[in-house]
Amino acid sequence: MLGGSGSGKSTLIKLILGLLRPDAGTILVDGEDITLCDEQELTEIRKKIGMVFQEGALFDSLSVYDNVAYRLTEEGIDEDEIEHEVIRMLRFVDLEDAIDKMPIELSGGMRRRVGIARALVGSPSIVLFDEPTAGLDPPTARTICELAIKLRDLEGVSSIFVTHEMNNLKYLTSEYAIVDSEGEVFFEEEGDKLCLINTKVMMIKQGDIIFDGTDEELKLSSDPYIHRFIRGR
Amino acid sequence: MNPVSRFLVELQDITLLFWRMLRGFRKQPRYFDEMVRQMDSIGVGSLAIVSLTGFFTGGVLILQAYPTLEYYGAQSSAGQSVAITLIRELGPVLCALMVAGRVGSAISAELGSMVVSQQIDAMRALGTSPARKLVTPRIVALIVTLPLLTVAADIFGLFGGGVVAYYLYGLDSNSYITSLRMGITIEDILGGIVKPIVFGFIIGLISCHKGLTTQGGTVGVGRSTTDAVVLSSITVIIADFFLSKVLQGFFWEYAFLGRILDVRNRNSCGRAGNDLNGNTGDRVSERRSCFR
Ligand SMILES: Nc1ncnc2c1ncn2[C@@H]1O[C@H](COP(=O)(O)OP(=O)(O)OP(=O)(O)O)[C@@H](O)[C@H]1O
Ligand SMILES: [Mg+2]
């Protein structure tokens, strides 16, 4: 999902999660209209959704470990299993060393990464990323895109990825992940052999969807706003 | 919005919060650990201030009442006068006010900051109900600990009264204790326990509600903290009046006979105050038997 600052991307994400209520319209999650659900039913639906908040929104009175473990602890899962899973997720976002720190002791980017780990723990089938790469260095941003690609291609996770950065858009719409016979994960560019069709681009302007289609269509679009957005001038 | 509809909306929100909190008991997880943690920080943490409040309140009651009692020659009912005021009214109310100030503000500031920093949203996003996880344990902790704190305040208050009576007015500690025991009735004690249960509930519900409905950043947190303390204090005091009235009516049926005899006894005890030997002891046991 693309869109300028203040165009309503975060708002849309919050609507999908049921954190905000729409005045009109319907929102379907796995075919179920969540605008008709009460808070308790929403809580059940949210259990299959992972959300990366733009501002991190970590629990500041809990350590990094407890933040990431939150969902599993709530579900009453075995402590050993939780620890195993938390360490795996933190290794994934390269924050194993920060496991006992408090959120206040982390940098902005580190907090974002903890937020990602927290959203992905427990393998949700839907993941909402609200600008997960903002404020991160290019290699880390790339890692996060790779993560989203892996979730998409290897684990069958549906996700919405909000971003401003054209790099991210390129990664997400032109690369796919495959596993070779030894179980190693590779990323390959789409090309003559294969064209990626499982990713669509949507653009929002002032709360309206002004574009909905593939990345190739986006590049060919004649809308001057979209043109400016892609080129950056 | 005009004040009336604002009040109604607020009342609706509080009722809904109460309803969600009740549902928190019914389903897993029940967050017992969290309840114990809250009881520790709310109950044990408030013990010192509540005891001090009780001690000096009891002290000042005797300090002010004693000269008057002495004027009527009723020094020996000093204990009784402290006991009735303290256990029926001042103990529960002062204790609730102290806890509203210390705990109510803490609760609404904590929940308010969590709202402002989107932590409540994050909690909902992770599939937990804030009402169940945050509100229920706090209210349960308040309901459990406030009566206990009140008892502590009462005991320290009676002790404080005794200290003042003994050291400042030279009242014999035996006669103080005897008259204390005469002053305290079963309905006083029951009323003194029922009230803080209701107060704890009021403080918890209002503070949680104010915290969770915080709007507008850091200033909003300050505003909801103030609101929580002011609103819960006022509600406690108003509820105290009606509760006293209800309890009076309630106990009237139970102790109809006892109370008539009780009043008669109390009068005679007051008058018999000067010859405090043997006689009063009989009267105490006589009065007790009235209650059985
Ligand atoms: N809590 C709120 N109350 C009122 N208006 C809001 C609130 N949150 C956001 N808005 C408004 O909604 C619009 C969309 O905001 P939103 O946060 O969705 O933008 P965004 O696309 O995520 O921007 P960014 O890329 O900067 O994160 C903005 O005009 C904003 O002022
Ligand atoms: Mg945003």
Coordinates of C-alpha atoms and ligand atoms in Angstrom, one line a residue:
Chain A
M1 CA 0.0 0.0 0.0
L2 CA 1.4 3.3 -1.1
G3 CA 0.3 6.8 -0.2
G4 CA 1.6 10.1 0.9
S5 CA 1.9 11.1 4.5
G6 CA -1.5 11.7 6.1
S7 CA -3.3 10.0 3.3
G8 CA -5.0 7.4 5.6
K9 CA -2.8 4.3 5.4
S10 CA -2.5 3.8 9.1
T11 CA -6.2 4.5 9.5
L12 CA -7.1 1.8 7.0
I13 CA -4.9 -0.7 8.8
K14 CA -6.5 0.1 12.1
L15 CA -9.9 -0.3 10.5
I16 CA -9.0 -3.8 9.2
L17 CA -7.9 -4.8 12.7
G18 CA -11.1 -3.4 14.2
L19 CA -9.3 -0.9 16.4
L20 CA -11.4 1.8 14.7
R21 CA -15.0 1.5 13.7
P22 CA -16.0 2.7 10.2
D23 CA -19.0 4.9 9.9
A24 CA -20.1 3.1 6.8
G25 CA -19.1 0.2 4.6
T26 CA -18.0 -3.4 5.2
I27 CA -14.6 -4.9 6.0
L28 CA -14.2 -8.6 5.3
V29 CA -11.5 -10.6 7.1
D30 CA -11.5 -14.2 5.8
G31 CA -15.0 -13.6 4.5
E32 CA -16.3 -12.4 7.8
D33 CA -17.7 -8.9 8.1
I34 CA -15.9 -7.5 11.1
T35 CA -18.0 -4.4 11.2
L36 CA -20.8 -6.6 12.6
C37 CA -18.6 -8.2 15.3
D38 CA -18.6 -7.1 18.9
E39 CA -15.3 -6.6 20.7
Q40 CA -15.2 -10.2 22.0
E41 CA -15.6 -11.7 18.5
L42 CA -13.0 -9.2 17.2
T43 CA -10.6 -10.5 19.8
E44 CA -10.9 -13.9 18.4
I45 CA -10.4 -12.7 14.8
R46 CA -7.4 -10.6 15.9
K47 CA -5.7 -13.8 17.1
K48 CA -4.9 -14.7 13.5
I49 CA -3.7 -11.3 12.6
G50 CA -0.2 -9.9 13.4
M51 CA 0.2 -6.1 13.3
V52 CA 3.4 -4.1 13.2
F53 CA 2.6 -0.6 14.5
Q54 CA 4.1 2.4 12.9
E55 CA 5.3 3.8 16.2
G56 CA 6.2 0.4 17.6
A57 CA 3.7 0.5 20.5
L58 CA 5.8 -1.8 22.6
F59 CA 4.7 -2.4 26.2
D60 CA 7.1 -0.2 28.0
S61 CA 6.8 -1.9 31.3
L62 CA 7.7 -5.3 29.9
S63 CA 11.2 -6.4 28.7
V64 CA 11.9 -7.2 25.1
Y65 CA 11.5 -10.9 25.9
D66 CA 8.1 -10.4 27.5
N67 CA 7.0 -8.1 24.7
V68 CA 7.8 -10.7 22.1
A69 CA 6.4 -13.5 24.3
Y70 CA 3.2 -11.6 25.0
R71 CA 0.9 -13.4 22.6
L72 CA 2.2 -16.9 23.6
T73 CA 2.0 -16.1 27.3
E74 CA -1.6 -15.0 26.9
E75 CA -2.4 -18.3 25.2
G76 CA -0.9 -20.1 28.1
I77 CA 1.7 -22.0 26.1
D78 CA 4.6 -23.9 27.8
E79 CA 7.4 -21.7 29.1
D80 CA 10.1 -23.7 27.3
E81 CA 8.3 -23.5 24.0
I82 CA 7.8 -19.7 24.4
E83 CA 11.5 -19.2 25.1
H84 CA 12.5 -21.2 22.1
E85 CA 10.1 -19.3 19.9
V86 CA 11.0 -15.9 21.2
I87 CA 14.7 -16.5 20.7
R88 CA 14.1 -17.7 17.2
M89 CA 12.1 -14.6 16.4
L90 CA 14.6 -12.3 18.0
R91 CA 17.5 -13.9 16.1
F92 CA 15.4 -13.4 13.0
V93 CA 15.3 -9.6 13.5
D94 CA 18.9 -9.7 14.8
L95 CA 18.2 -8.6 18.3
E96 CA 19.2 -11.6 20.4
D97 CA 21.5 -9.5 22.5
A98 CA 18.7 -7.1 23.5
I99 CA 16.6 -9.9 25.0
D100 CA 16.7 -8.6 28.6
K101 CA 16.6 -4.9 27.8
M102 CA 13.6 -2.7 28.3
P103 CA 12.0 -0.9 25.3
I104 CA 13.2 2.5 26.6
E105 CA 16.8 1.3 26.3
L106 CA 16.5 0.6 22.6
S107 CA 16.9 2.8 19.5
G108 CA 14.0 3.6 17.3
G109 CA 14.9 1.0 14.7
M110 CA 15.5 -1.6 17.3
R111 CA 12.1 -1.0 18.8
R112 CA 10.6 -1.4 15.3
R113 CA 12.3 -4.7 14.9
V114 CA 11.0 -5.9 18.3
G115 CA 7.6 -4.8 17.1
I116 CA 8.0 -7.0 14.1
A117 CA 9.1 -10.0 16.1
R118 CA 6.1 -9.5 18.4
A119 CA 3.7 -9.4 15.5
L120 CA 5.1 -12.5 13.9
V121 CA 5.4 -14.7 16.9
G122 CA 2.7 -17.5 16.9
S123 CA 2.6 -17.6 13.1
P124 CA -0.4 -15.4 12.3
S125 CA -2.0 -16.1 8.9
I126 CA -2.5 -12.4 8.2
V127 CA 0.2 -9.8 8.9
L128 CA -0.3 -6.0 8.7
F129 CA 3.0 -4.1 8.3
D130 CA 2.6 -0.3 8.9
E131 CA 5.8 1.2 7.5
P132 CA 8.0 -1.5 9.0
T133 CA 11.1 -0.2 7.2
A134 CA 10.8 3.6 8.1
G135 CA 13.9 4.7 9.9
L136 CA 15.9 1.6 9.2
D137 CA 19.2 1.3 7.4
P138 CA 19.0 -0.2 3.9
P139 CA 20.4 -3.7 4.8
T140 CA 18.0 -4.1 7.6
A141 CA 15.1 -2.7 5.5
R142 CA 16.1 -5.3 2.9
T143 CA 16.0 -8.1 5.6
I144 CA 12.5 -7.0 6.5
C145 CA 11.3 -7.1 2.9
E146 CA 12.9 -10.6 2.5
L147 CA 11.0 -11.6 5.6
A148 CA 7.7 -10.4 4.1
I149 CA 8.5 -12.2 0.8
K150 CA 9.3 -15.4 2.7
L151 CA 6.1 -15.2 4.6
R152 CA 4.2 -14.7 1.4
D153 CA 5.8 -17.3 -0.8
L154 CA 6.8 -20.0 1.7
E155 CA 4.3 -19.8 4.5
G156 CA 1.2 -18.7 2.7
V157 CA 0.7 -15.6 4.9
S158 CA -1.4 -12.8 3.5
S159 CA 0.0 -9.4 4.3
I160 CA -0.5 -5.7 3.8
F161 CA 2.7 -3.9 3.6
V162 CA 2.6 -0.1 3.9
T163 CA 5.6 1.7 2.6
H164 CA 6.9 5.0 1.2
E165 CA 10.0 3.6 -0.2
M166 CA 10.3 2.6 -3.8
N167 CA 13.1 0.2 -3.0
N168 CA 10.7 -1.9 -0.9
L169 CA 8.1 -1.8 -3.6
K170 CA 10.7 -3.1 -6.1
Y171 CA 11.8 -6.0 -3.8
L172 CA 8.3 -7.0 -2.9
T173 CA 6.9 -6.9 -6.4
S174 CA 9.8 -8.4 -8.3
E175 CA 11.4 -11.1 -6.1
Y176 CA 10.2 -14.4 -4.9
A177 CA 11.5 -16.9 -2.5
I178 CA 12.2 -20.6 -3.2
V179 CA 13.6 -23.4 -1.2
D180 CA 16.2 -25.6 -2.8
S181 CA 16.7 -29.3 -2.1
E182 CA 18.9 -28.7 1.0
G183 CA 16.3 -26.5 2.6
E184 CA 18.1 -23.2 1.9
V185 CA 16.0 -20.2 1.0
F186 CA 16.8 -18.3 -2.1
F187 CA 15.5 -15.1 -3.6
E188 CA 15.1 -14.8 -7.4
E189 CA 14.1 -11.9 -9.6
E190 CA 11.0 -12.4 -11.7
G191 CA 11.9 -12.5 -15.4
D192 CA 11.0 -14.3 -18.6
K193 CA 10.6 -17.6 -16.7
L194 CA 8.2 -16.4 -14.1
C195 CA 6.1 -13.3 -13.6
L196 CA 5.1 -12.5 -10.0
I197 CA 1.3 -12.2 -9.7
N198 CA 0.7 -12.7 -6.0
T199 CA 1.4 -9.1 -5.1
K200 CA -0.7 -6.1 -5.9
V201 CA -0.1 -2.4 -5.4
M202 CA -2.7 0.0 -4.1
M203 CA -2.3 3.7 -3.8
I204 CA -4.2 6.0 -1.5
K205 CA -4.6 9.7 -1.8
Q206 CA -6.6 11.7 0.7
G207 CA -8.5 8.7 1.9
D208 CA -9.4 7.5 -1.6
I209 CA -8.0 4.6 -3.5
I210 CA -6.6 6.1 -6.7
F211 CA -4.8 3.0 -8.0
D212 CA -5.2 -0.7 -7.7
G213 CA -3.2 -3.1 -9.8
T214 CA 0.1 -4.7 -10.5
D215 CA 3.5 -2.9 -10.3
E216 CA 3.8 -3.0 -14.1
E217 CA 0.5 -1.2 -14.5
L218 CA 1.6 1.3 -11.8
K219 CA 4.7 2.2 -13.8
L220 CA 2.6 2.7 -17.0
S221 CA 0.0 4.9 -15.1
S222 CA -0.5 8.3 -16.6
D223 CA -1.8 9.9 -13.4
P224 CA 0.6 12.8 -12.6
Y225 CA 0.3 12.2 -8.8
I226 CA 1.4 8.6 -9.2
H227 CA 4.1 9.7 -11.6
R228 CA 5.5 12.1 -9.0
F229 CA 5.2 9.6 -6.2
I230 CA 7.3 7.0 -8.1
R231 CA 9.9 9.4 -9.4
G232 CA 10.1 11.4 -6.2
R233 CA 9.8 14.7 -8.1
Chain B
M1 CA -22.5 17.9 23.9
N2 CA -24.5 19.3 26.7
P3 CA -23.7 18.2 30.3
V4 CA -26.7 15.9 30.6
S5 CA -26.0 13.8 27.5
R6 CA -22.3 13.8 28.4
F7 CA -23.2 12.4 31.8
L8 CA -25.4 9.8 30.2
V9 CA -22.7 8.7 27.7
E10 CA -20.2 8.5 30.5
L11 CA -22.6 6.4 32.6
Q12 CA -23.1 4.1 29.6
D13 CA -19.4 3.7 29.1
I14 CA -18.9 2.9 32.8
T15 CA -21.7 0.4 32.7
L16 CA -20.2 -1.3 29.6
L17 CA -16.8 -1.4 31.2
F18 CA -18.4 -3.0 34.3
W19 CA -20.1 -5.6 32.1
R20 CA -16.9 -6.5 30.3
M21 CA -15.1 -6.7 33.6
L22 CA -17.7 -9.2 34.8
R23 CA -17.2 -11.3 31.8
G24 CA -13.6 -11.3 32.6
F25 CA -14.3 -13.6 35.5
R26 CA -16.2 -16.1 33.5
K27 CA -13.6 -17.0 30.9
Q28 CA -10.0 -18.0 30.8
P29 CA -7.4 -16.6 31.2
R30 CA -8.3 -15.1 34.6
Y31 CA -5.0 -13.3 35.3
F32 CA -4.6 -14.4 38.9
D33 CA -1.0 -13.5 38.9
E34 CA -1.8 -10.0 37.9
M35 CA -4.5 -9.8 40.6
V36 CA -1.9 -10.8 43.3
R37 CA 0.6 -8.3 41.9
Q38 CA -2.0 -5.5 42.0
M39 CA -3.1 -6.5 45.5
D40 CA 0.6 -6.2 46.6
S41 CA 1.0 -2.7 45.0
I42 CA -2.4 -1.4 46.0
G43 CA -2.9 -3.1 49.4
V44 CA 0.6 -3.5 50.9
G45 CA 1.7 -0.3 49.2
S46 CA -1.0 1.7 50.9
L47 CA -0.7 0.2 54.3
A48 CA 1.7 2.8 55.7
I49 CA -0.3 5.9 54.6
V50 CA -3.6 4.4 55.7
S51 CA -2.2 3.4 59.1
L52 CA -0.8 6.9 59.7
T53 CA -4.1 8.5 58.6
G54 CA -6.0 6.2 61.0
F55 CA -3.7 6.8 63.9
F56 CA -3.9 10.5 63.7
T57 CA -7.6 10.6 63.0
G58 CA -8.3 8.5 66.1
G59 CA -5.9 10.8 68.0
V60 CA -7.6 14.0 66.9
L61 CA -11.1 12.6 67.6
I62 CA -10.1 12.0 71.3
L63 CA -8.3 15.3 71.4
Q64 CA -11.4 17.2 70.4
A65 CA -14.1 15.1 72.1
Y66 CA -12.4 14.6 75.4
P67 CA -12.9 18.1 76.8
T68 CA -16.6 18.0 76.0
L69 CA -17.0 14.5 77.4
E70 CA -15.2 15.7 80.5
Y71 CA -17.6 18.6 80.8
Y72 CA -20.5 16.2 81.1
G73 CA -18.5 13.9 83.3
A74 CA -18.5 11.2 80.6
Q75 CA -14.8 10.6 80.2
S76 CA -15.2 6.9 80.3
S77 CA -17.2 6.8 77.1
A78 CA -14.2 8.4 75.2
G79 CA -13.4 5.0 73.7
Q80 CA -17.0 4.5 72.6
S81 CA -17.1 7.9 70.8
V82 CA -14.0 7.1 68.8
A83 CA -15.1 3.6 68.0
I84 CA -18.4 4.6 66.6
T85 CA -17.2 7.5 64.5
L86 CA -14.1 5.7 63.3
I87 CA -15.5 2.3 62.5
R88 CA -18.8 3.5 61.0
E89 CA -17.7 6.5 59.1
L90 CA -14.2 7.9 59.2
G91 CA -12.3 4.7 58.8
P92 CA -14.0 3.6 55.6
V93 CA -14.3 7.0 54.1
L94 CA -10.8 8.4 54.9
C95 CA -9.3 5.1 53.8
A96 CA -11.2 5.2 50.6
L97 CA -10.1 8.9 50.0
M98 CA -6.5 8.1 50.6
V99 CA -6.6 5.1 48.3
A100 CA -8.5 7.1 45.7
G101 CA -5.6 9.7 45.8
R102 CA -2.8 7.1 45.8
V103 CA -4.2 4.3 43.7
G104 CA -6.9 5.9 41.6
S105 CA -4.5 8.4 40.3
A106 CA -1.9 5.7 39.6
I107 CA -4.3 3.5 37.8
S108 CA -5.7 6.2 35.5
A109 CA -2.2 7.7 34.8
E110 CA -0.9 4.2 33.9
L111 CA -3.9 3.3 31.7
G112 CA -4.0 6.8 30.2
S113 CA -0.3 6.6 29.2
M114 CA -0.9 3.2 27.7
V115 CA -3.8 4.6 25.6
V116 CA -1.7 7.6 24.4
S117 CA 1.3 5.5 23.5
Q118 CA -1.0 3.0 21.6
Q119 CA -0.2 0.2 24.0
I120 CA -3.9 -0.5 24.5
D121 CA -4.3 -0.7 20.8
A122 CA -1.3 -3.1 20.6
M123 CA -2.9 -5.2 23.4
R124 CA -6.2 -5.4 21.5
A125 CA -4.3 -6.2 18.3
L126 CA -2.6 -9.1 20.1
G127 CA -5.9 -10.5 21.0
T128 CA -6.3 -9.6 24.6
S129 CA -9.1 -7.7 26.1
P130 CA -7.8 -4.7 28.0
A131 CA -10.9 -4.9 30.2
R132 CA -10.1 -8.4 31.3
K133 CA -6.3 -8.0 31.5
L134 CA -6.1 -4.5 33.1
V135 CA -9.4 -3.6 34.6
T136 CA -10.6 -6.8 36.3
P137 CA -7.4 -7.5 38.3
R138 CA -7.3 -3.9 39.5
I139 CA -10.9 -3.8 40.6
V140 CA -10.7 -7.2 42.3
A141 CA -7.5 -6.1 44.1
L142 CA -9.2 -2.9 45.3
I143 CA -12.3 -4.8 46.4
V144 CA -10.2 -7.3 48.4
T145 CA -7.6 -4.9 49.9
L146 CA -9.7 -1.8 50.7
P147 CA -11.7 -3.6 53.5
L148 CA -8.4 -4.9 54.9
L149 CA -6.8 -1.5 54.8
T150 CA -9.9 -0.1 56.5
V151 CA -9.6 -2.6 59.3
A152 CA -5.9 -1.6 59.6
A153 CA -6.9 2.1 59.7
D154 CA -9.6 1.4 62.3
I155 CA -7.2 -0.5 64.6
F156 CA -4.5 2.2 64.3
G157 CA -7.2 4.8 64.9
L158 CA -8.4 3.2 68.1
F159 CA -4.8 2.8 69.2
G160 CA -4.1 6.5 68.3
G161 CA -7.1 7.5 70.3
G162 CA -5.9 5.5 73.2
V163 CA -2.5 7.0 73.1
V164 CA -3.8 10.5 73.1
A165 CA -6.3 9.7 75.9
Y166 CA -3.6 8.2 78.0
Y167 CA -0.8 10.6 77.5
L168 CA -2.6 13.9 77.0
Y169 CA -5.6 13.4 79.3
G170 CA -4.4 10.8 81.6
L171 CA -7.4 8.5 81.0
D172 CA -6.9 5.0 82.4
S173 CA -6.2 2.6 79.5
N174 CA -8.5 -0.1 81.0
S175 CA -11.5 2.2 81.0
Y176 CA -10.6 3.3 77.4
I177 CA -10.6 -0.3 76.3
T178 CA -13.7 -1.3 78.1
S179 CA -15.6 1.6 76.6
L180 CA -14.2 0.7 73.2
R181 CA -15.6 -2.8 73.5
M182 CA -18.9 -1.3 74.5
G183 CA -18.9 1.1 71.6
I184 CA -18.4 -1.5 68.9
T185 CA -21.4 -3.4 67.7
I186 CA -21.7 -6.2 65.1
E187 CA -23.5 -3.9 62.7
D188 CA -20.8 -1.3 63.0
I189 CA -18.2 -3.9 62.0
L190 CA -20.3 -5.3 59.2
G191 CA -21.1 -1.9 57.9
G192 CA -17.5 -0.9 58.2
I193 CA -16.6 -3.8 55.9
V194 CA -19.4 -3.5 53.4
K195 CA -18.7 0.1 52.8
P196 CA -15.1 -0.3 51.7
I197 CA -16.0 -3.1 49.4
V198 CA -18.4 -0.8 47.6
F199 CA -15.8 2.1 47.7
G200 CA -13.1 -0.1 46.3
F201 CA -15.4 -1.0 43.4
I202 CA -16.2 2.7 42.8
I203 CA -12.6 3.8 42.9
G204 CA -11.5 1.0 40.6
L205 CA -14.2 1.4 38.1
I206 CA -14.0 5.1 37.8
S207 CA -10.2 5.3 37.6
C208 CA -10.0 2.5 35.0
H209 CA -12.8 4.2 33.0
K210 CA -11.1 7.6 33.1
G211 CA -7.7 6.0 32.2
L212 CA -9.0 4.0 29.3
T213 CA -10.9 7.0 27.8
T214 CA -8.0 9.3 27.9
Q215 CA -7.8 11.6 24.9
G216 CA -5.3 14.1 23.7
G217 CA -1.7 13.2 24.6
T218 CA 0.2 14.1 27.7
V219 CA -2.2 16.8 28.8
G220 CA -5.0 14.3 28.5
V221 CA -3.3 11.9 30.9
G222 CA -3.1 14.7 33.4
R223 CA -6.7 15.6 32.9
S224 CA -7.9 12.0 33.3
T225 CA -5.8 11.5 36.4
T226 CA -7.4 14.6 38.0
D227 CA -10.8 13.5 36.9
A228 CA -10.3 10.1 38.3
V229 CA -9.3 11.3 41.7
V230 CA -12.0 14.0 42.0
L231 CA -14.8 11.9 40.6
S232 CA -14.0 8.8 42.7
S233 CA -13.6 10.9 45.9
I234 CA -16.9 12.7 45.4
T235 CA -18.7 9.5 44.5
V236 CA -17.3 7.8 47.5
I237 CA -18.6 10.5 49.8
I238 CA -22.0 10.6 48.2
A239 CA -22.2 6.8 48.2
D240 CA -21.3 6.8 51.8
F241 CA -24.4 8.7 52.7
F242 CA -26.8 6.4 50.9
L243 CA -24.9 3.4 52.0
S244 CA -25.2 4.4 55.7
K245 CA -28.9 4.9 55.2
V246 CA -29.3 1.5 53.5
L247 CA -27.2 -0.2 56.1
Q248 CA -29.3 1.4 58.8
G249 CA -32.5 0.1 57.3
F250 CA -31.0 -3.3 56.7
F251 CA -29.8 -3.8 60.2
W252 CA -32.9 -2.5 61.7
E253 CA -34.8 -5.6 60.7
Y254 CA -32.1 -7.9 62.0
A255 CA -31.4 -6.2 65.3
F256 CA -34.7 -4.5 66.0
L257 CA -35.0 -5.8 69.5
G258 CA -31.3 -5.6 70.1
R259 CA -31.1 -2.1 69.1
I260 CA -33.8 -0.9 71.4
L261 CA -32.1 -2.6 74.3
D262 CA -28.8 -1.3 72.9
V263 CA -29.9 2.3 73.0
R264 CA -31.2 1.8 76.6
N265 CA -27.9 0.2 77.6
R266 CA -25.8 2.8 75.9
N267 CA -27.6 5.6 77.8
S268 CA -27.2 3.8 81.1
C269 CA -23.6 3.1 80.4
G270 CA -22.9 6.7 79.7
R271 CA -24.4 7.7 82.9
A272 CA -22.8 4.9 84.9
G273 CA -19.5 6.0 83.5
N274 CA -18.2 7.3 86.8
D275 CA -18.5 4.1 88.7
L276 CA -16.7 1.9 86.3
N277 CA -16.2 -1.2 88.4
G278 CA -17.8 -4.5 88.0
N279 CA -21.1 -3.0 87.0
T280 CA -20.1 -2.1 83.5
G281 CA -18.6 -5.5 83.0
D282 CA -22.1 -7.0 83.7
R283 CA -23.6 -4.6 81.3
V284 CA -21.2 -5.5 78.6
S285 CA -22.1 -9.2 78.8
E286 CA -25.8 -8.3 79.1
R287 CA -25.6 -6.3 75.9
R288 CA -23.8 -9.0 74.2
S289 CA -26.5 -11.4 75.0
C290 CA -29.0 -9.1 73.5
F291 CA -27.4 -9.6 70.2
R292 CA -27.5 -13.3 70.2
Ligands
LIG1 N1 -7.0 9.8 16.1 C1 -7.2 10.6 15.1 N2 -8.2 11.5 15.2 C2 -8.5 12.3 14.2 N3 -7.9 12.3 13.0 C3 -6.9 11.4 12.8 C4 -6.5 10.5 13.8 N4 -5.5 9.8 13.4 C5 -5.2 10.2 12.1 N5 -6.1 11.2 11.8 C6 -6.1 11.9 10.5 O1 -6.4 10.9 9.5 C7 -5.6 11.2 8.3 C8 -4.8 9.9 8.0 O2 -3.9 9.6 9.0 P1 -3.0 8.3 8.9 O3 -2.3 8.2 10.2 O4 -3.9 7.2 8.4 O5 -2.0 8.7 7.8 P2 -0.9 7.8 7.1 O6 -1.2 7.6 5.7 O7 -0.6 6.6 7.9 O8 0.4 8.8 7.2 P3 1.9 8.5 7.5 O9 2.5 8.0 6.2 O10 2.5 9.8 7.9 O11 1.9 7.5 8.6 C9 -4.7 12.4 8.7 O12 -5.2 13.5 8.1 C10 -4.8 12.5 10.2 O13 -4.8 13.9 10.5
MG2 MG 0.8 6.0 9.1

